[in-house]
Amino acid sequence: MTMKSRPLGNFKSFGVFLMGSTALAATGSMTPAFAQAAPAMPVAQTEAAAPAEIIQSITVVGTQRLEADTVRSYIRLRTGQQWTQVSADQALKDLYATELFADVSVRNNSGAVVIEVRENPVVNRIILEGNKRIKNEKIEPEIKLAPRQIYSRSKVRADVARIVELYKRQGRFAAVVEPKLVQLDQNRVDIVFEITEGPKSKVQQINIIGNDKFSDGQLRGEMVTKQARFYRFFSSGTSYDPDRLAFDQQKLRQFYLTQGYADFRVVSAVAELTPDKQDFIITYVVEEGRRYKFGDVKVESQIRDFDSGRLTATLRMKKGDYYNAKMVEDTVESLSETAGLFGYAFADVNPDFQRDKETLTMGITFNVAESPRVFVERVDINGNTLTQDKVVRREFRLNEGDAFNSIQVKRTAERIKSLGYFQEDLEVEQAQGSAPDRIVLTTNVEEKATGELSLSAGFSSIENFIFQGSIRQRNFRGLGQELRTNISYSSYSKSAEIGFTEPYLFDRSMAISGDIFRRDLNSFNFFNNQRNTTYQQATTGFQLRLGVPVNEYIYFQARYGLSQDDISLDENTFFSGNPPTCDPILAGRFLCDAIGKRLTSSLGYTLLYDDRDNRIRPTRGQSFGVSQDFAGLGGSVKYIKTRINADKYWKPFGNFVFGLSFESGYIHPLENRGLAGIDDVRLTDRFYLGEPQMRGFDIRGVGPRVQRIFQEGKVVNGVAVNNPITDRNQIQDDAIGGRFYYMGRAELQIPLGSGAKELGLRPSLFVDVGSVFDVTRPVLQSVQQREVLADGTQGGLLYYFVDSAGALQTSTTAVNGDGSARVAAFRFKEEFLGDTWKPRLSVGFGVNWNSPFGPFRIDIARALLKQPGDDTKLFTFNVGTQF
């Protein structure tokens, strides 16, 4: 008697489509994975009316890796038992249930039972083919079948389902995964998952049925899912996601609840494939209900420190206002925070709703249950392997034994995140302590890399070619110390700097830092549309800083700096005479005054208030700072420089971030140099304004300047005149700075979809306003043209006259034949412009992009208000690359 298997059939019954093609591999033949080892269903073939037999022996044949006793242990047949068809069928089922065998047969020869098996192969390796959108690292963890495991059809089927589900989460519902086997020797196989990813399924249309109070467009705006349109090519919200569909239903309900529709519900939400099976059409059926208003609203507190009447008076919602569920949630949170501020960490605030469908009112009673005051029992820090405990612990605003305060807990989380050593979503968790009035604060941190090695090269509209290299360790030795060094080089500046910061000197709240630097700067002007170097400034020095917090938000820093400046001019260009000296005709008096060496010894301080949530990319809060530097403790420079700055950030709506900033400065000289037409504040110590601080204007394009305007002779109405050259590229322009400046900025940061956010795009709209002014009027110069003699030397002055043919000529004679005076032929005249407090204003649009090639910034700004002499600039950019 023999029990045999028969094929189960087409794999379509399992919901996966398999191609019937067969491919060949170098190591053997490739076949569809489920066709190779399809398990057989037992079919009993027995002789009619066969007499019952006793099993005399059980023999196992066909095994390769398994022992015969192991196979016999999987079945219930035993020698001495009676052979029946039922027991034979059960033996087949038991063996197939182990998923160790590709084929099994059971034969009975007069009591000698023979079990013949063919073992499933061993998996040699797993191969993924065709996956481009999802990398192997994301797919492999989803595959449960692994090398050296026994192959089974059910395991492969489960892995196919997992891979398909992974693609569905990415919005690719047309993805097809076809598993195949590559037969190897020694009963081994390679499993190949051939993946056809297909296009990303988009949401072609969103239909809403049943909405009368609000338009389809308004409701779509509340959803995360968006309709696929050409202008949303950066948005990831246009792809179909079932989880997002459920989330959008909650968003709709939240929106209606904030508008007073307390009975709103989503009747159904259906997503259907388009006829081409590529995209989805989503249809929502909603029931808006009627609009409610607030009824009686009050607070009932069982905590003795809380006066119910006073708390009721502080509630934002009033009787008669339209019901707003978000306002209710905010009130619960506010009451909980207030309780936490007084030490009641586990205060239970429950709103009790009294809905009246007849009057369409919603009365609310906020019940604040009695709870004990809580004290901090213990502070636990977990997950830090490099960073020492004390670095995190010193940022806690609460210690063991302190009364609990929810505001201080929130501030603690912000301070720890501001360190930059740990994950962005860090939280300080609160757990019940050993007693009802005890609480345990726990911080689970995940450390990030804090060492930075950066090499960058690029091109800037300000400095042309740029190269920069830096090494920085922000958590040196796990003690929170910062060690940094930086080298930069460009066409117009070079610098090298090394610095160190200890944020907690002697484990006290006192920061000390210092820098040693060398900076070389080439200043410049523009002439003939070319950038020409004017003076070179080499600065070598150091600065020491000591800072202490006054309280949680106020910080004081004192500093001392010593630097030597060496200002020089190109002698071949700007010097004349014997011995060579600076020629004011060639360089201008303001440049001749700047040259030389000088030593600056300065003592300064900064007082800063700052409660912003993030110092790098703030979204809320404000800061205000005052700083002063006194130069004159020795050295050759004496002045007092004062600066103020203020910033404020908030979210006016959604994720839009609006920021206002203002800064101003004034430098007052403490010496009288007694030079006519020369300011007592040296050229290199003054304030300058322009790109990049004030967009829409060129570098140093705002403020006092001396323009050297060249002249050309012309005939106007038959009379010779000097006519200035008005082409800006032909005007020599030197910014000379001012003692006083101010600058303000308003900027709106525009949020984008998650797709654009992943690309690092951060656009913004901005308005810049400012001015720099107040400098001693320089002595201006003018130069007349002279005759060039045969030996190359200069002769007498030249004058214009008009000859008989009406042509313009020059002559050394100062009068015409009729005795009238001729016009002197000027080479150039200087003008002093821009020294005014009147504001310059520009508006524009900018984008920051962390591109694959490095950081990229572009600004397009137009100057709406400007003064004569200002240099404007419409387009600026800065791009680099890192390697």
mmCIF file of N, CA, C and O in Angstrom, residues 481-554:
data_model
loop_
_atom_site.group_PDB
_atom_site.id
_atom_site.type_symbol
_atom_site.label_atom_id
_atom_site.label_comp_id
_atom_site.label_asym_id
_atom_site.label_seq_id
_atom_site.Cartn_x
_atom_site.Cartn_y
_atom_site.Cartn_z
ATOM 1 N N GLN A 481 33.703 69.865 26.758
ATOM 2 C CA GLN A 481 34.651 70.876 26.301
ATOM 3 C C GLN A 481 34.660 70.929 24.780
ATOM 4 O O GLN A 481 34.308 69.962 24.111
ATOM 5 N N GLU A 482 35.065 72.079 24.256
ATOM 6 C CA GLU A 482 35.137 72.240 22.803
ATOM 7 C C GLU A 482 36.560 72.603 22.396
ATOM 8 O O GLU A 482 37.159 73.534 22.932
ATOM 9 N N LEU A 483 37.086 71.843 21.443
ATOM 10 C CA LEU A 483 38.404 72.107 20.871
ATOM 11 C C LEU A 483 38.214 72.322 19.390
ATOM 12 O O LEU A 483 37.560 71.516 18.711
ATOM 13 N N ARG A 484 38.778 73.400 18.838
ATOM 14 C CA ARG A 484 38.500 73.747 17.454
ATOM 15 C C ARG A 484 39.735 74.368 16.801
ATOM 16 O O ARG A 484 40.546 75.017 17.456
ATOM 17 N N THR A 485 39.848 74.132 15.523
ATOM 18 C CA THR A 485 40.860 74.793 14.707
ATOM 19 C C THR A 485 40.285 74.991 13.324
ATOM 20 O O THR A 485 39.491 74.177 12.842
ATOM 21 N N ASN A 486 40.653 76.097 12.691
ATOM 22 C CA ASN A 486 40.057 76.440 11.415
ATOM 23 C C ASN A 486 41.086 77.151 10.535
ATOM 24 O O ASN A 486 41.857 77.992 11.011
ATOM 25 N N ILE A 487 41.094 76.795 9.257
ATOM 26 C CA ILE A 487 41.946 77.444 8.266
ATOM 27 C C ILE A 487 41.069 77.771 7.063
ATOM 28 O O ILE A 487 40.306 76.922 6.590
ATOM 29 N N SER A 488 41.152 79.005 6.565
ATOM 30 C CA SER A 488 40.378 79.384 5.383
ATOM 31 C C SER A 488 41.247 80.207 4.449
ATOM 32 O O SER A 488 42.166 80.912 4.879
ATOM 33 N N TYR A 489 40.905 80.092 3.167
ATOM 34 C CA TYR A 489 41.670 80.816 2.151
ATOM 35 C C TYR A 489 40.720 81.191 1.022
ATOM 36 O O TYR A 489 39.889 80.391 0.582
ATOM 37 N N SER A 490 40.815 82.434 0.571
ATOM 38 C CA SER A 490 40.038 82.867 -0.583
ATOM 39 C C SER A 490 40.867 83.897 -1.334
ATOM 40 O O SER A 490 41.990 84.238 -0.937
ATOM 41 N N SER A 491 40.290 84.401 -2.407
ATOM 42 C CA SER A 491 41.015 85.371 -3.225
ATOM 43 C C SER A 491 41.313 86.656 -2.475
ATOM 44 O O SER A 491 42.235 87.377 -2.836
ATOM 45 N N TYR A 492 40.542 86.968 -1.421
ATOM 46 C CA TYR A 492 40.697 88.255 -0.748
ATOM 47 C C TYR A 492 40.894 88.140 0.756
ATOM 48 O O TYR A 492 41.029 89.154 1.425
ATOM 49 N N SER A 493 40.915 86.911 1.294
ATOM 50 C CA SER A 493 41.143 86.790 2.729
ATOM 51 C C SER A 493 41.750 85.430 3.046
ATOM 52 O O SER A 493 41.511 84.445 2.349
ATOM 53 N N LYS A 494 42.537 85.413 4.127
ATOM 54 C CA LYS A 494 43.144 84.195 4.638
ATOM 55 C C LYS A 494 43.092 84.272 6.150
ATOM 56 O O LYS A 494 43.221 85.350 6.737
ATOM 57 N N SER A 495 42.890 83.122 6.803
ATOM 58 C CA SER A 495 42.857 83.142 8.255
ATOM 59 C C SER A 495 43.204 81.767 8.799
ATOM 60 O O SER A 495 42.985 80.744 8.143
ATOM 61 N N ALA A 496 43.751 81.751 10.006
ATOM 62 C CA ALA A 496 44.026 80.535 10.759
ATOM 63 C C ALA A 496 43.679 80.810 12.206
ATOM 64 O O ALA A 496 43.980 81.889 12.743
ATOM 65 N N GLU A 497 43.025 79.849 12.851
ATOM 66 C CA GLU A 497 42.536 80.089 14.203
ATOM 67 C C GLU A 497 42.509 78.783 14.967
ATOM 68 O O GLU A 497 42.205 77.726 14.421
ATOM 69 N N ILE A 498 42.837 78.829 16.250
ATOM 70 C CA ILE A 498 42.713 77.686 17.139
ATOM 71 C C ILE A 498 42.086 78.164 18.432
ATOM 72 O O ILE A 498 42.404 79.265 18.920
ATOM 73 N N GLY A 499 41.133 77.381 18.977
ATOM 74 C CA GLY A 499 40.421 77.825 20.173
ATOM 75 C C GLY A 499 40.025 76.671 21.066
ATOM 76 O O GLY A 499 39.992 75.503 20.648
ATOM 77 N N PHE A 500 39.698 76.992 22.312
ATOM 78 C CA PHE A 500 39.295 75.997 23.310
ATOM 79 C C PHE A 500 38.265 76.631 24.230
ATOM 80 O O PHE A 500 38.378 77.812 24.599
ATOM 81 N N THR A 501 37.235 75.832 24.622
ATOM 82 C CA THR A 501 36.197 76.312 25.538
ATOM 83 C C THR A 501 35.960 75.274 26.616
ATOM 84 O O THR A 501 35.763 74.087 26.317
ATOM 85 N N GLU A 502 35.985 75.714 27.853
ATOM 86 C CA GLU A 502 35.595 74.889 29.002
ATOM 87 C C GLU A 502 34.321 75.500 29.574
ATOM 88 O O GLU A 502 34.344 76.582 30.161
ATOM 89 N N PRO A 503 33.157 74.831 29.368
ATOM 90 C CA PRO A 503 31.886 75.457 29.769
ATOM 91 C C PRO A 503 31.659 75.487 31.278
ATOM 92 O O PRO A 503 30.868 76.304 31.751
ATOM 93 N N TYR A 504 32.296 74.595 32.040
ATOM 94 C CA TYR A 504 32.111 74.568 33.493
ATOM 95 C C TYR A 504 33.484 74.476 34.151
ATOM 96 O O TYR A 504 34.000 73.394 34.402
ATOM 97 N N LEU A 505 34.070 75.645 34.404
ATOM 98 C CA LEU A 505 35.397 75.703 34.995
ATOM 99 C C LEU A 505 35.315 75.261 36.462
ATOM 100 O O LEU A 505 34.506 75.783 37.237
ATOM 101 N N PHE A 506 36.171 74.273 36.838
ATOM 102 C CA PHE A 506 36.193 73.718 38.191
ATOM 103 C C PHE A 506 34.809 73.219 38.610
ATOM 104 O O PHE A 506 34.410 73.316 39.778
ATOM 105 N N ASP A 507 34.058 72.680 37.603
ATOM 106 C CA ASP A 507 32.705 72.153 37.836
ATOM 107 C C ASP A 507 31.757 73.204 38.396
ATOM 108 O O ASP A 507 30.779 72.887 39.075
ATOM 109 N N ARG A 508 32.042 74.437 38.117
ATOM 110 C CA ARG A 508 31.141 75.523 38.491
ATOM 111 C C ARG A 508 30.540 76.132 37.228
ATOM 112 O O ARG A 508 31.071 75.970 36.134
ATOM 113 N N SER A 509 29.441 76.837 37.412
ATOM 114 C CA SER A 509 28.747 77.424 36.267
ATOM 115 C C SER A 509 29.506 78.662 35.794
ATOM 116 O O SER A 509 29.062 79.799 35.941
ATOM 117 N N MET A 510 30.661 78.374 35.192
ATOM 118 C CA MET A 510 31.534 79.447 34.729
ATOM 119 C C MET A 510 32.258 78.928 33.479
ATOM 120 O O MET A 510 32.900 77.877 33.517
ATOM 121 N N ALA A 511 32.127 79.654 32.371
ATOM 122 C CA ALA A 511 32.720 79.220 31.106
ATOM 123 C C ALA A 511 33.941 80.075 30.799
ATOM 124 O O ALA A 511 33.916 81.298 30.958
ATOM 125 N N ILE A 512 35.014 79.416 30.355
ATOM 126 C CA ILE A 512 36.208 80.133 29.936
ATOM 127 C C ILE A 512 36.599 79.629 28.554
ATOM 128 O O ILE A 512 36.488 78.428 28.263
ATOM 129 N N SER A 513 36.994 80.542 27.703
ATOM 130 C CA SER A 513 37.369 80.161 26.345
ATOM 131 C C SER A 513 38.428 81.125 25.838
ATOM 132 O O SER A 513 38.599 82.229 26.370
ATOM 133 N N GLY A 514 39.121 80.690 24.817
ATOM 134 C CA GLY A 514 40.159 81.526 24.240
ATOM 135 C C GLY A 514 40.434 81.151 22.805
ATOM 136 O O GLY A 514 40.173 80.017 22.369
ATOM 137 N N ASP A 515 40.943 82.128 22.039
ATOM 138 C CA ASP A 515 41.282 81.917 20.636
ATOM 139 C C ASP A 515 42.591 82.627 20.321
ATOM 140 O O ASP A 515 42.850 83.733 20.832
ATOM 141 N N ILE A 516 43.386 81.993 19.494
ATOM 142 C CA ILE A 516 44.580 82.613 18.917
ATOM 143 C C ILE A 516 44.377 82.638 17.412
ATOM 144 O O ILE A 516 43.977 81.620 16.820
ATOM 145 N N PHE A 517 44.637 83.779 16.752
ATOM 146 C CA PHE A 517 44.263 83.898 15.350
ATOM 147 C C PHE A 517 45.277 84.711 14.566
ATOM 148 O O PHE A 517 46.044 85.513 15.107
ATOM 149 N N ARG A 518 45.235 84.489 13.262
ATOM 150 C CA ARG A 518 45.949 85.332 12.281
ATOM 151 C C ARG A 518 45.010 85.496 11.101
ATOM 152 O O ARG A 518 44.520 84.503 10.521
ATOM 153 N N ARG A 519 44.726 86.757 10.737
ATOM 154 C CA ARG A 519 43.807 87.041 9.643
ATOM 155 C C ARG A 519 44.452 88.032 8.685
ATOM 156 O O ARG A 519 44.937 89.079 9.119
ATOM 157 N N ASP A 520 44.426 87.693 7.409
ATOM 158 C CA ASP A 520 44.916 88.589 6.355
ATOM 159 C C ASP A 520 43.742 88.960 5.465
ATOM 160 O O ASP A 520 43.050 88.082 4.938
ATOM 161 N N LEU A 521 43.527 90.267 5.305
ATOM 162 C CA LEU A 521 42.398 90.756 4.504
ATOM 163 C C LEU A 521 42.901 91.698 3.436
ATOM 164 O O LEU A 521 43.722 92.578 3.706
ATOM 165 N N ASN A 522 42.414 91.520 2.232
ATOM 166 C CA ASN A 522 42.668 92.453 1.136
ATOM 167 C C ASN A 522 41.400 93.247 0.877
ATOM 168 O O ASN A 522 40.417 92.700 0.378
ATOM 169 N N SER A 523 41.399 94.531 1.233
ATOM 170 C CA SER A 523 40.250 95.366 0.917
ATOM 171 C C SER A 523 40.301 95.726 -0.575
ATOM 172 O O SER A 523 41.326 95.565 -1.232
ATOM 173 N N PHE A 524 39.191 96.240 -1.086
ATOM 174 C CA PHE A 524 39.125 96.436 -2.527
ATOM 175 C C PHE A 524 38.115 97.518 -2.876
ATOM 176 O O PHE A 524 37.276 97.909 -2.070
ATOM 177 N N ASN A 525 38.207 97.986 -4.117
ATOM 178 C CA ASN A 525 37.171 98.815 -4.710
ATOM 179 C C ASN A 525 36.895 98.298 -6.110
ATOM 180 O O ASN A 525 37.495 97.311 -6.554
ATOM 181 N N PHE A 526 35.951 98.930 -6.792
ATOM 182 C CA PHE A 526 35.593 98.519 -8.149
ATOM 183 C C PHE A 526 35.909 99.648 -9.114
ATOM 184 O O PHE A 526 35.598 100.809 -8.859
ATOM 185 N N PHE A 527 36.547 99.287 -10.235
ATOM 186 C CA PHE A 527 36.787 100.259 -11.294
ATOM 187 C C PHE A 527 36.903 99.495 -12.604
ATOM 188 O O PHE A 527 37.574 98.458 -12.686
ATOM 189 N N ASN A 528 36.247 100.035 -13.651
ATOM 190 C CA ASN A 528 36.204 99.348 -14.943
ATOM 191 C C ASN A 528 35.650 97.938 -14.804
ATOM 192 O O ASN A 528 36.123 96.985 -15.420
ATOM 193 N N ASN A 529 34.647 97.810 -13.910
ATOM 194 C CA ASN A 529 33.981 96.536 -13.677
ATOM 195 C C ASN A 529 34.939 95.473 -13.150
ATOM 196 O O ASN A 529 34.705 94.280 -13.312
ATOM 197 N N GLN A 530 36.032 95.908 -12.551
ATOM 198 C CA GLN A 530 37.011 94.994 -11.991
ATOM 199 C C GLN A 530 37.167 95.277 -10.504
ATOM 200 O O GLN A 530 37.000 96.398 -10.041
ATOM 201 N N ARG A 531 37.524 94.229 -9.794
ATOM 202 C CA ARG A 531 37.732 94.336 -8.358
ATOM 203 C C ARG A 531 39.216 94.587 -8.113
ATOM 204 O O ARG A 531 40.059 93.750 -8.456
ATOM 205 N N ASN A 532 39.553 95.742 -7.546
ATOM 206 C CA ASN A 532 40.952 96.135 -7.379
ATOM 207 C C ASN A 532 41.307 96.225 -5.907
ATOM 208 O O ASN A 532 40.599 96.869 -5.117
ATOM 209 N N THR A 533 42.392 95.578 -5.546
ATOM 210 C CA THR A 533 42.842 95.620 -4.153
ATOM 211 C C THR A 533 43.315 97.021 -3.794
ATOM 212 O O THR A 533 44.054 97.653 -4.548
ATOM 213 N N THR A 534 42.872 97.514 -2.621
ATOM 214 C CA THR A 534 43.329 98.826 -2.153
ATOM 215 C C THR A 534 44.359 98.660 -1.039
ATOM 216 O O THR A 534 45.547 98.898 -1.244
ATOM 217 N N TYR A 535 43.939 98.194 0.134
ATOM 218 C CA TYR A 535 44.917 98.032 1.207
ATOM 219 C C TYR A 535 44.898 96.590 1.719
ATOM 220 O O TYR A 535 43.909 95.866 1.572
ATOM 221 N N GLN A 536 46.027 96.170 2.309
ATOM 222 C CA GLN A 536 46.146 94.851 2.911
ATOM 223 C C GLN A 536 46.221 95.015 4.431
ATOM 224 O O GLN A 536 46.968 95.855 4.939
ATOM 225 N N GLN A 537 45.435 94.192 5.130
ATOM 226 C CA GLN A 537 45.406 94.257 6.591
ATOM 227 C C GLN A 537 45.776 92.883 7.143
ATOM 228 O O GLN A 537 45.084 91.895 6.899
ATOM 229 N N ALA A 538 46.848 92.812 7.895
ATOM 230 C CA ALA A 538 47.282 91.584 8.559
ATOM 231 C C ALA A 538 47.088 91.762 10.058
ATOM 232 O O ALA A 538 47.650 92.688 10.663
ATOM 233 N N THR A 539 46.266 90.860 10.668
ATOM 234 C CA THR A 539 45.953 90.968 12.088
ATOM 235 C C THR A 539 46.383 89.697 12.801
ATOM 236 O O THR A 539 45.994 88.597 12.395
ATOM 237 N N THR A 540 47.166 89.852 13.843
ATOM 238 C CA THR A 540 47.609 88.723 14.669
ATOM 239 C C THR A 540 47.270 89.036 16.115
ATOM 240 O O THR A 540 47.542 90.142 16.594
ATOM 241 N N GLY A 541 46.656 88.047 16.809
ATOM 242 C CA GLY A 541 46.294 88.334 18.187
ATOM 243 C C GLY A 541 45.631 87.177 18.883
ATOM 244 O O GLY A 541 45.611 86.041 18.386
ATOM 245 N N PHE A 542 45.062 87.469 20.046
ATOM 246 C CA PHE A 542 44.344 86.464 20.829
ATOM 247 C C PHE A 542 43.220 87.149 21.592
ATOM 248 O O PHE A 542 43.216 88.379 21.757
ATOM 249 N N GLN A 543 42.291 86.334 22.073
ATOM 250 C CA GLN A 543 41.206 86.844 22.908
ATOM 251 C C GLN A 543 40.869 85.800 23.959
ATOM 252 O O GLN A 543 40.803 84.602 23.675
ATOM 253 N N LEU A 544 40.646 86.249 25.195
ATOM 254 C CA LEU A 544 40.225 85.407 26.304
ATOM 255 C C LEU A 544 38.848 85.852 26.760
ATOM 256 O O LEU A 544 38.573 87.053 26.834
ATOM 257 N N ARG A 545 37.969 84.874 27.085
ATOM 258 C CA ARG A 545 36.597 85.194 27.489
ATOM 259 C C ARG A 545 36.237 84.398 28.746
ATOM 260 O O ARG A 545 36.593 83.225 28.877
ATOM 261 N N LEU A 546 35.495 85.044 29.619
ATOM 262 C CA LEU A 546 35.006 84.413 30.834
ATOM 263 C C LEU A 546 33.535 84.765 30.983
ATOM 264 O O LEU A 546 33.163 85.942 31.004
ATOM 265 N N GLY A 547 32.683 83.726 31.063
ATOM 266 C CA GLY A 547 31.252 83.958 31.117
ATOM 267 C C GLY A 547 30.601 83.263 32.293
ATOM 268 O O GLY A 547 30.997 82.151 32.685
ATOM 269 N N VAL A 548 29.592 83.915 32.875
ATOM 270 C CA VAL A 548 28.842 83.340 33.997
ATOM 271 C C VAL A 548 27.364 83.648 33.794
ATOM 272 O O VAL A 548 26.999 84.727 33.320
ATOM 273 N N PRO A 549 26.478 82.704 34.133
ATOM 274 C CA PRO A 549 25.041 82.991 34.055
ATOM 275 C C PRO A 549 24.587 83.804 35.260
ATOM 276 O O PRO A 549 24.945 83.507 36.400
ATOM 277 N N VAL A 550 23.804 84.833 34.998
ATOM 278 C CA VAL A 550 23.219 85.618 36.081
ATOM 279 C C VAL A 550 22.002 84.893 36.636
ATOM 280 O O VAL A 550 21.799 84.790 37.847
ATOM 281 N N ASN A 551 21.173 84.379 35.748
ATOM 282 C CA ASN A 551 20.062 83.504 36.113
ATOM 283 C C ASN A 551 19.813 82.574 34.931
ATOM 284 O O ASN A 551 20.677 82.413 34.064
ATOM 285 N N GLU A 552 18.651 81.977 34.875
ATOM 286 C CA GLU A 552 18.380 80.976 33.838
ATOM 287 C C GLU A 552 18.480 81.540 32.433
ATOM 288 O O GLU A 552 18.878 80.831 31.504
ATOM 289 N N TYR A 553 18.145 82.794 32.236
ATOM 290 C CA TYR A 553 18.071 83.346 30.886
ATOM 291 C C TYR A 553 19.038 84.509 30.642
ATOM 292 O O TYR A 553 19.152 84.970 29.507
ATOM 293 N N ILE A 554 19.707 84.979 31.660
ATOM 294 C CA ILE A 554 20.620 86.120 31.509
ATOM 295 C C ILE A 554 22.055 85.629 31.670
ATOM 296 O O ILE A 554 22.371 84.891 32.607
#
